[in-house]
PDB file of C-alpha atoms in Angstrom:
ATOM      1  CA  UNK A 419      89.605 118.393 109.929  1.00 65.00           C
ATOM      2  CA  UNK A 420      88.529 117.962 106.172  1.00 62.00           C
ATOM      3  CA  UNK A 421      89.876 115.052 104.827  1.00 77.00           C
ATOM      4  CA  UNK A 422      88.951 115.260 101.226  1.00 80.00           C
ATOM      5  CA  UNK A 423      89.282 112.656  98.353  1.00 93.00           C
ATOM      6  CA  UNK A 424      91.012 109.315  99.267  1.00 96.00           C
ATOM      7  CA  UNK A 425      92.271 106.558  97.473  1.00 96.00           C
ATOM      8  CA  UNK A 426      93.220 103.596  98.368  1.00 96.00           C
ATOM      9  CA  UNK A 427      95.720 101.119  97.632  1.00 96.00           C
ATOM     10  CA  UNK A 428      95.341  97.467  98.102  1.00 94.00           C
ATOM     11  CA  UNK A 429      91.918  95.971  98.938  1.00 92.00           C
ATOM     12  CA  UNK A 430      92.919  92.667 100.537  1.00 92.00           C
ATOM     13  CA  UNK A 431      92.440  92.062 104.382  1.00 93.00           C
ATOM     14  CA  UNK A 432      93.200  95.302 106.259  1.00 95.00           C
ATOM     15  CA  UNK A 433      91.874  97.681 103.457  1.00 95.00           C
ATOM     16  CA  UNK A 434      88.756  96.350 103.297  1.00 96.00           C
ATOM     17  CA  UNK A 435      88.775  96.327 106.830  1.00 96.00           C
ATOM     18  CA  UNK A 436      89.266 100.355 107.280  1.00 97.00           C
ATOM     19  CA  UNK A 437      86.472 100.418 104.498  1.00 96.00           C
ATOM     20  CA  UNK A 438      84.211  98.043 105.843  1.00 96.00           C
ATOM     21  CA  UNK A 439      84.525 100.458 109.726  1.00 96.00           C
ATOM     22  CA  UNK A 440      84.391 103.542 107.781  1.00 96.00           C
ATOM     23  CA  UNK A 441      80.906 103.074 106.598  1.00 95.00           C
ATOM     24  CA  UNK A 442      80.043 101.362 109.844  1.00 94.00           C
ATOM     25  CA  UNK A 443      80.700 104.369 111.666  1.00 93.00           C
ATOM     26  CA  UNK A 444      78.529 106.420 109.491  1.00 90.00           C
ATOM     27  CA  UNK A 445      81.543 108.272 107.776  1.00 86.00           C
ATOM     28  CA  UNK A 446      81.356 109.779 104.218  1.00 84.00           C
ATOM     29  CA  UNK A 447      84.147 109.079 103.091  1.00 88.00           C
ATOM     30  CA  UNK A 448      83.730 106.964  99.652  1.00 90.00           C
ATOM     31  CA  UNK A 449      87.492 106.014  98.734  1.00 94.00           C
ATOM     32  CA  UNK A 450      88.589 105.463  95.076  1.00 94.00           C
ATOM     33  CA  UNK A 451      90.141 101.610  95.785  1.00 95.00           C
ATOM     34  CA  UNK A 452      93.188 100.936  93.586  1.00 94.00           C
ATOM     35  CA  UNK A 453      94.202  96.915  93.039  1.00 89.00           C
ATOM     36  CA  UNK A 454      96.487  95.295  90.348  1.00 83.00           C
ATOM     37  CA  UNK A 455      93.350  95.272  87.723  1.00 80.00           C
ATOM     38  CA  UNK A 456      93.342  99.020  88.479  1.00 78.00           C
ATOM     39  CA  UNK A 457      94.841 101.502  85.679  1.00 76.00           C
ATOM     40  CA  UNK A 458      97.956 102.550  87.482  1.00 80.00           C
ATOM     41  CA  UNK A 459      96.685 106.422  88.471  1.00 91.00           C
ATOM     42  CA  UNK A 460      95.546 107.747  90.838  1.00 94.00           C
ATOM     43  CA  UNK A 461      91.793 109.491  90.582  1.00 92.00           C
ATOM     44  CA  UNK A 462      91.717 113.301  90.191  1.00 88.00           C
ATOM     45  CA  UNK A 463      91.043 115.175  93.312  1.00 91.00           C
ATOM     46  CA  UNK A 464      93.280 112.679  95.480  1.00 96.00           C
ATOM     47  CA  UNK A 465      94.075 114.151  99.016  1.00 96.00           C
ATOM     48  CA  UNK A 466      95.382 111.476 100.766  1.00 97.00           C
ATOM     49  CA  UNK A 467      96.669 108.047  99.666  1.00 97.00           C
ATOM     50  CA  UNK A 468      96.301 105.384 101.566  1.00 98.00           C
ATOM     51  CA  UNK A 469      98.842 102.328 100.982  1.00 97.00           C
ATOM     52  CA  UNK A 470      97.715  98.944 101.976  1.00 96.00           C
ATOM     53  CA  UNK A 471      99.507  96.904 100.032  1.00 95.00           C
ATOM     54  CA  UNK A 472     101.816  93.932 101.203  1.00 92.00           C
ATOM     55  CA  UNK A 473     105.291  94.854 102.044  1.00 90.00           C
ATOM     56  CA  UNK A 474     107.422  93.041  99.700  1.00 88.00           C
ATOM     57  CA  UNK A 475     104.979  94.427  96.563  1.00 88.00           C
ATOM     58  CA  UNK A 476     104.799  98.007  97.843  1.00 94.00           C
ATOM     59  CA  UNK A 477     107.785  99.810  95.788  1.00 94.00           C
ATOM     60  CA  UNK A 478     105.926  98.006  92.716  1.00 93.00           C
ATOM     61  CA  UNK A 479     102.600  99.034  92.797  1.00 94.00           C
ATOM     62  CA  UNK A 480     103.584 102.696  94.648  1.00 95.00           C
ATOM     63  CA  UNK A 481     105.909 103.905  91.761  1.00 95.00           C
ATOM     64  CA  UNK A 482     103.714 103.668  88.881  1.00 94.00           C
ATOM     65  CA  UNK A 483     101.677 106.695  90.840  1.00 95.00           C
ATOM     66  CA  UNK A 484     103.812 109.224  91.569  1.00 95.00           C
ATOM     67  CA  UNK A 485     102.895 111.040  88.318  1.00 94.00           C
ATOM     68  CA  UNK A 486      99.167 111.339  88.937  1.00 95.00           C
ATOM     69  CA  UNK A 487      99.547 111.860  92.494  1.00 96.00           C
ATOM     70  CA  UNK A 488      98.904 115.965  93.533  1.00 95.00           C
ATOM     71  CA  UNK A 489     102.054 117.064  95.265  1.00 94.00           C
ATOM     72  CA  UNK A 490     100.380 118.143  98.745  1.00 93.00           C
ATOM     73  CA  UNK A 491      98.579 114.912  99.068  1.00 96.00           C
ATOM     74  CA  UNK A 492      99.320 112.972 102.288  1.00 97.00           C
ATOM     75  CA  UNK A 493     100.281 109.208 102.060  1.00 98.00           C
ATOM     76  CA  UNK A 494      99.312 107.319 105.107  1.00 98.00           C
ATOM     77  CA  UNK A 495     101.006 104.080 105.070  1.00 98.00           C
ATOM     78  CA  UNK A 496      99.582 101.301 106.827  1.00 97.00           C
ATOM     79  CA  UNK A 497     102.095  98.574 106.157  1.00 94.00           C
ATOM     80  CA  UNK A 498     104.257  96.957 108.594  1.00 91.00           C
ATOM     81  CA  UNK A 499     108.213  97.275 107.992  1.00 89.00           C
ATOM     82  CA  UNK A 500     108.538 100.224 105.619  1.00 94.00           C
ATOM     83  CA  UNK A 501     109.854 102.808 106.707  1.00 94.00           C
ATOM     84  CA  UNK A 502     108.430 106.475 106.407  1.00 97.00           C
ATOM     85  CA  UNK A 503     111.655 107.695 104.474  1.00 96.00           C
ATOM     86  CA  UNK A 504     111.588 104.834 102.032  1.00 95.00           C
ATOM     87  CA  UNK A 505     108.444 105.709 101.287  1.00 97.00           C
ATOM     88  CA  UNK A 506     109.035 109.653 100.865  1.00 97.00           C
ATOM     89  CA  UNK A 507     111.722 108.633  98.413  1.00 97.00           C
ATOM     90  CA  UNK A 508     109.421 107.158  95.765  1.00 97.00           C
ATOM     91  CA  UNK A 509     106.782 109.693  96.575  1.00 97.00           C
ATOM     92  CA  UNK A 510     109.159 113.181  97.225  1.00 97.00           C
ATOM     93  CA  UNK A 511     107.423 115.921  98.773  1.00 96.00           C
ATOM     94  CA  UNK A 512     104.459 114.696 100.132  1.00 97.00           C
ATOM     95  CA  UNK A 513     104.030 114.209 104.000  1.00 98.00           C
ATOM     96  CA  UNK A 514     103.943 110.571 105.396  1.00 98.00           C
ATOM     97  CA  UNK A 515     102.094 109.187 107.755  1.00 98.00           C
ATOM     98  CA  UNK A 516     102.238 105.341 109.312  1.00 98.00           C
ATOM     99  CA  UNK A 517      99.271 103.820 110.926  1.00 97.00           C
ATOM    100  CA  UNK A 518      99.142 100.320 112.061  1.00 95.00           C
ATOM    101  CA  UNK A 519      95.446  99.472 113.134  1.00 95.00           C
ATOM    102  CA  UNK A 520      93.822  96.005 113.637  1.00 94.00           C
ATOM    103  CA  UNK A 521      91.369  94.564 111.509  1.00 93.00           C
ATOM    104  CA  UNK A 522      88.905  94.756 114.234  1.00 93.00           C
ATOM    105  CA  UNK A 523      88.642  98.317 112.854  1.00 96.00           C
ATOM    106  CA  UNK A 524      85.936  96.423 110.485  1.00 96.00           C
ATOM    107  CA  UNK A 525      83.772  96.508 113.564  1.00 94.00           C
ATOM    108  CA  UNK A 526      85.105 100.239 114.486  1.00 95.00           C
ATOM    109  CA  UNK A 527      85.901  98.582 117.406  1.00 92.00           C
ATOM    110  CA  UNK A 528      90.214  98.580 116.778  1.00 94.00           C
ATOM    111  CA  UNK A 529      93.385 100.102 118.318  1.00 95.00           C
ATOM    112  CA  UNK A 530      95.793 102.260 115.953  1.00 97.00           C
ATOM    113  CA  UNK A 531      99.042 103.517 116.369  1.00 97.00           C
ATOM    114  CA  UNK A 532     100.275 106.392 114.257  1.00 98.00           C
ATOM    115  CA  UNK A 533     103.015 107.949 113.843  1.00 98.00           C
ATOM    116  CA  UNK A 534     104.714 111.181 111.230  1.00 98.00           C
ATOM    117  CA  UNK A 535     107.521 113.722 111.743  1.00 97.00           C
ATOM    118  CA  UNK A 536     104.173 116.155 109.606  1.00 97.00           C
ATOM    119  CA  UNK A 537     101.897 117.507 112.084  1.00 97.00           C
ATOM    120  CA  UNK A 538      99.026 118.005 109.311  1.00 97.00           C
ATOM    121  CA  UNK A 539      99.381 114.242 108.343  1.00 97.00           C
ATOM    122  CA  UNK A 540      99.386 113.234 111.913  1.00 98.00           C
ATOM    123  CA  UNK A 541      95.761 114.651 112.444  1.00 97.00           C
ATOM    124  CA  UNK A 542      94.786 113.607 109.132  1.00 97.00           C
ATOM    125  CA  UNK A 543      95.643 110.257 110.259  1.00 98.00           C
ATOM    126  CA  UNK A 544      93.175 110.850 113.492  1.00 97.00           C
ATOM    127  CA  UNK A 545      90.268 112.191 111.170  1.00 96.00           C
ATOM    128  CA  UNK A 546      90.424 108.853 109.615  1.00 97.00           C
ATOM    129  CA  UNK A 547      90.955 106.259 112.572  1.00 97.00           C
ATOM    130  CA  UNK A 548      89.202 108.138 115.666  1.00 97.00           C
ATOM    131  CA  UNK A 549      86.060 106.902 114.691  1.00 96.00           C
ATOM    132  CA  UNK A 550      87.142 103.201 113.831  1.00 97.00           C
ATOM    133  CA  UNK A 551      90.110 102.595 116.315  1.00 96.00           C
ATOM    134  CA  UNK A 552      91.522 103.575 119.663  1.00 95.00           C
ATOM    135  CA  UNK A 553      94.406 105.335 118.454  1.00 97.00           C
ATOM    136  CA  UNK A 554      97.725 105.949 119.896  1.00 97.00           C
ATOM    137  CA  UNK A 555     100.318 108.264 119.089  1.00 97.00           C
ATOM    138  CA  UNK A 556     104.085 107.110 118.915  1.00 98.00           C
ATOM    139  CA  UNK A 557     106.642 109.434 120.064  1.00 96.00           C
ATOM    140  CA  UNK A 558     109.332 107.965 117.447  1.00 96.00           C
ATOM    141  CA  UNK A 559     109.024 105.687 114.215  1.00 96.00           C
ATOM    142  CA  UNK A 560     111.290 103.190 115.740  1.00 92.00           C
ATOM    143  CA  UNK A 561     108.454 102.313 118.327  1.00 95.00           C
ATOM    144  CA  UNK A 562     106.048 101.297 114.849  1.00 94.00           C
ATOM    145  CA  UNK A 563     107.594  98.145 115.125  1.00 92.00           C
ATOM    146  CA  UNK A 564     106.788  97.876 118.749  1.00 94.00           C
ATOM    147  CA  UNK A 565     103.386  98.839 118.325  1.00 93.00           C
ATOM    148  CA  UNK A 566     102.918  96.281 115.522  1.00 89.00           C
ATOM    149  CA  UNK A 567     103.841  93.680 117.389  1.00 91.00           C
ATOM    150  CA  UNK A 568     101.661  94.173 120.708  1.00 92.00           C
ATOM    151  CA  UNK A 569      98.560  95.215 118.980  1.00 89.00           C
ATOM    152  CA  UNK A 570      98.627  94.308 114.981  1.00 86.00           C
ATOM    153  CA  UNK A 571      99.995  91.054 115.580  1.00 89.00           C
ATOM    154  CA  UNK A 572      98.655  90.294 118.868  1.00 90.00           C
ATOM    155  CA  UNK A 573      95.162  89.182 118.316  1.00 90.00           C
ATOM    156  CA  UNK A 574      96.533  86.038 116.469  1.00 93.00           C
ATOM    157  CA  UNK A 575      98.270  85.802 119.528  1.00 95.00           C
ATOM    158  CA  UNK A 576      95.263  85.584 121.260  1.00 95.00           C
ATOM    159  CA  UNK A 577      93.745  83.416 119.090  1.00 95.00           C
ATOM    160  CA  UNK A 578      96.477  80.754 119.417  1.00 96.00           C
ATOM    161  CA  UNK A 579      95.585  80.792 122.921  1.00 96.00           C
ATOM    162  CA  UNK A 580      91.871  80.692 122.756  1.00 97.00           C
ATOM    163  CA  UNK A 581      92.479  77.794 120.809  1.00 97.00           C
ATOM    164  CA  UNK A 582      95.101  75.991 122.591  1.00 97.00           C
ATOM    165  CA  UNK A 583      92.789  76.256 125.863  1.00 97.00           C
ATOM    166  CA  UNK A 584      89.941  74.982 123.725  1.00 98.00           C
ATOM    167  CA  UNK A 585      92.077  71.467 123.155  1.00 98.00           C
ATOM    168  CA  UNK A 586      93.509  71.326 126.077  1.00 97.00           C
ATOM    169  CA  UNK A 587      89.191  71.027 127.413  1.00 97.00           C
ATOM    170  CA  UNK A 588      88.802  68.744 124.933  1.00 98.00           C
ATOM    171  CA  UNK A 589      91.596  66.440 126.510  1.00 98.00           C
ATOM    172  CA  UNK A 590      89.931  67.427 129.991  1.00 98.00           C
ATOM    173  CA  UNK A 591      86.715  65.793 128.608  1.00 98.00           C
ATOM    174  CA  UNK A 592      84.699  68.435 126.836  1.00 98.00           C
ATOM    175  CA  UNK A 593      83.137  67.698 123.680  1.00 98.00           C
ATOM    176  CA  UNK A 594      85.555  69.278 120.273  1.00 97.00           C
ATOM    177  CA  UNK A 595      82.581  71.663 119.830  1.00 98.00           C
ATOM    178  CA  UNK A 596      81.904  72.326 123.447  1.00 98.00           C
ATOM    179  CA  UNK A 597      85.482  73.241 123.711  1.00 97.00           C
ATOM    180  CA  UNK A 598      85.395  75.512 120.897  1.00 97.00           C
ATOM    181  CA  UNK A 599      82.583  77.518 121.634  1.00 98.00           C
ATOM    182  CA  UNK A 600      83.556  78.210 125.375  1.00 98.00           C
ATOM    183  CA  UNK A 601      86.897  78.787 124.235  1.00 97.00           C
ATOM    184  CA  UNK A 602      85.704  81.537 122.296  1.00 97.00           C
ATOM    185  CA  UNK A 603      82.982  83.051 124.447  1.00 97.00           C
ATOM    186  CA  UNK A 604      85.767  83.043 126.950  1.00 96.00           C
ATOM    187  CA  UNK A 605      87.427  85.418 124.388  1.00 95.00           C
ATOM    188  CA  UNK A 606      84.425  87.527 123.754  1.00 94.00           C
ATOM    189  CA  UNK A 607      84.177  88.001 127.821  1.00 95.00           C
ATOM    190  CA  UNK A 608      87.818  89.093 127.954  1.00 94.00           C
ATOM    191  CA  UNK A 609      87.039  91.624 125.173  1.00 90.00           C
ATOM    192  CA  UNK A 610      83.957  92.947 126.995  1.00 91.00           C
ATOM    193  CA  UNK A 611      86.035  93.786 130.030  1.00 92.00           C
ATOM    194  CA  UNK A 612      88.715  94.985 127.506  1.00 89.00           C
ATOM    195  CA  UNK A 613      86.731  97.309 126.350  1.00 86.00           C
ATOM    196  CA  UNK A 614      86.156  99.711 129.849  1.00 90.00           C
ATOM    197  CA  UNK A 615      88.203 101.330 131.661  1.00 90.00           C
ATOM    198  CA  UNK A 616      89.684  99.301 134.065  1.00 95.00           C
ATOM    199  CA  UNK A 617      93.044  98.360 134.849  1.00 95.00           C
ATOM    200  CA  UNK A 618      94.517  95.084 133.371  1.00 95.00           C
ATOM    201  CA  UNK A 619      95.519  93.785 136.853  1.00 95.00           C
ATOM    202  CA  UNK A 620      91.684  94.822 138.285  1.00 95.00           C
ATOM    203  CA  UNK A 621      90.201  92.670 135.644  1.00 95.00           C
ATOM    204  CA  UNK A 622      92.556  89.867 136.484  1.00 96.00           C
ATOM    205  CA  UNK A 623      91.594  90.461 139.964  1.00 95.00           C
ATOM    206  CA  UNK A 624      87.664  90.513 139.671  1.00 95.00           C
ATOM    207  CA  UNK A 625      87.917  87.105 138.078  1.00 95.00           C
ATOM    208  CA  UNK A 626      91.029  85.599 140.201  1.00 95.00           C
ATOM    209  CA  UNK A 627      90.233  85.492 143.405  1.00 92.00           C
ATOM    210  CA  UNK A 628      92.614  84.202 145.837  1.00 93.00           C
ATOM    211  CA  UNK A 629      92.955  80.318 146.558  1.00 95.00           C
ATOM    212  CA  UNK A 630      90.138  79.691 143.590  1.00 96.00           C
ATOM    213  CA  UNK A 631      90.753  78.015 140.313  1.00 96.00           C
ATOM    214  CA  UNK A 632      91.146  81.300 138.112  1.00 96.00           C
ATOM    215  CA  UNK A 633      94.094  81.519 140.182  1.00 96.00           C
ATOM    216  CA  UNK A 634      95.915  78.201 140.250  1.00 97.00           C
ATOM    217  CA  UNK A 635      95.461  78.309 136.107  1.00 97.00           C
ATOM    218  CA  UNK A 636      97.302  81.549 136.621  1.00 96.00           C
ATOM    219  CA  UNK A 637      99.925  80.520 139.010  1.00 96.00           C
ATOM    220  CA  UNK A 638     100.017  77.447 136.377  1.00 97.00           C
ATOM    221  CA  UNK A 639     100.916  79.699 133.160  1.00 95.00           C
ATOM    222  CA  UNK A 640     103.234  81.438 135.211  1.00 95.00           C
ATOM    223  CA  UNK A 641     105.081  78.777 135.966  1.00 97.00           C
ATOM    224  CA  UNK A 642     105.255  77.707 132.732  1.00 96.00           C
ATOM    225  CA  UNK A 643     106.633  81.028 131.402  1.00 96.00           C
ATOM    226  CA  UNK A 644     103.741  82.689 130.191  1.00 95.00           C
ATOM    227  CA  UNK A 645     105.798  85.909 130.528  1.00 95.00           C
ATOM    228  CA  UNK A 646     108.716  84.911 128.792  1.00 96.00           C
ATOM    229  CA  UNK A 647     106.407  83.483 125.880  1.00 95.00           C
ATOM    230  CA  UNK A 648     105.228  86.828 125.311  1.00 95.00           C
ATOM    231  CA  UNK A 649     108.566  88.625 125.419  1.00 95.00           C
ATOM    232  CA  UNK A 650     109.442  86.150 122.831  1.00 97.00           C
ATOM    233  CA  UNK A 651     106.355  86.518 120.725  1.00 95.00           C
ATOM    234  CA  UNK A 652     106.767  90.223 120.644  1.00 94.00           C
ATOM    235  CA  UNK A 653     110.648  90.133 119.902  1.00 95.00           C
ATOM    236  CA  UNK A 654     110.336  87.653 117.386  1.00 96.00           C
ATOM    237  CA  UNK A 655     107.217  90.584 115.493  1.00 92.00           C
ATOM    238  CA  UNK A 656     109.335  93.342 115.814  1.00 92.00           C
ATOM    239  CA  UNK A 657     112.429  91.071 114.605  1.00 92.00           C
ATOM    240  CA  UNK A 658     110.431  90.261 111.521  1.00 90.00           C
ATOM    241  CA  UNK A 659     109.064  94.214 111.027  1.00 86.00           C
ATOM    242  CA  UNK A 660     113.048  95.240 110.963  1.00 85.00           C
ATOM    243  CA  UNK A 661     113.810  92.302 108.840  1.00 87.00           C
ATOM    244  CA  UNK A 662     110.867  93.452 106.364  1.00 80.00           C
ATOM    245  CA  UNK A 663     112.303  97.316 106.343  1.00 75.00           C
ATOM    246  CA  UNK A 664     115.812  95.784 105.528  1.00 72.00           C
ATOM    247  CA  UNK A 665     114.386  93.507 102.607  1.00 64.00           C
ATOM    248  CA  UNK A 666     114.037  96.984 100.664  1.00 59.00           C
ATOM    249  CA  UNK A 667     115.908  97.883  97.911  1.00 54.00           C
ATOM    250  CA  UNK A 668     117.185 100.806  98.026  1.00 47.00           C
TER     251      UNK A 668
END
């Protein structure tokens, strides 16, 4: 679908990170950005505004643009904990959308999930994160929160991992650097398989074979509660989203 003129607000981490995989992938889209040195307007021939913004400043730097922005434009939101209705209510009649997408859509390599009660703003959404993200459609905005916390928030998960395995070699006998850098090709191998088509538990499998070491780690973080560490990580995300959404003024 034609997407037309977008502008976006907020330019810090994940909006220069749809930017940056926007003109990776070839796409022609040339947003108007919007920050706080920005005249508060938004540029003529606006289609679709695109909020990326911290929560706890969004009501701020939102309101000032409800005067310049064109009644059927589409806000996409891409902020975690604010709800579409909250939204709506400082921007009336336009459709909402929420997307929450990784910032490994720089590399037009992330994962998305959108959600909007608007039909037209849910495939506008898809015209603007196919081509960057593997993108998922939520049945209900309640499930944003979900979303947010297995995929948004999860690489830093990850990451926490990566580097808690890289210490633990270094205590094991590896040089600091030698650590590191396995530690993180290690990562870079997971993401390789990630990326086809295979089953999580055949990937697992072509790499754990029974009675081998890939296993025993396994059977080791098991032990240890590796799935009740990520129940907790997750709750504790989506606890903080709802928190976020109820920090709003109404």
């Amino acid at each position: 679908m034609a997407v037309g003129g977008v502008t976006l607000l907020g330019h810090g981490r994940l909006g220069s990170a749809i930017t940056e995989g926007w003109r990776l992938a070839g796409s022609a889209l040339d947003p108007a950005i919007l920050t706080r040195q920005s005249p508060p307007g938004c540029p003529p021939g606006t289609r679709t505004l695109v909020i990326a913004v911290k929560p706890a400043a969004w009501r701020e730097a939102v309101t000032p643009l409800e005067a310049t922005l064109p009644a059927d434009a589409t806000v996409l939101s891409v902020m975690a904990g604010v709800r579409a209705a909250d939204i709506a209510a400082v921007l009336p009649g336009r459709p909402v959308v929420r997307v929450m997408p990784t910032t490994a859509v720089a590399q037009a390599q992330g994962v998305a999930a959108i959600w909007s009660a608007d039909a037209g703003a849910r495939a506008l959404a898809h015209a603007l994160f196919d081509p960057i993200a593997d993108t998922v459609d939520l049945e209900e905005e309640g499930l944003i929160d979900a979303a947010t916390a297995v995929a948004g928030s999860a690489p830093a998960f990850f990451y926490a991992l990566a580097q808690a395995l890289a210490e633990a070699g270094t205590e094991a006998g590896l040089s600091p650097d030698a650590a590191r850098r396995l530690a993180r090709g290690a990562l870079r191998s997971a993401g390789a398989g990630a990326g086809t088509d295979a089953g999580l538990d055949d990937l697992i499998a072509r790499i754990a074979s029974p009675g081998g070491t890939t296993r025993a780690g396994l059977d080791a973080l098991e032990a240890a509660g590796l799935n009740t560490t990520a129940r907790a990580a997750v709750q504790a995300a989506i606890r903080r989203a709802q928190a976020l959404a109820g920090d709003q003024p109404a």
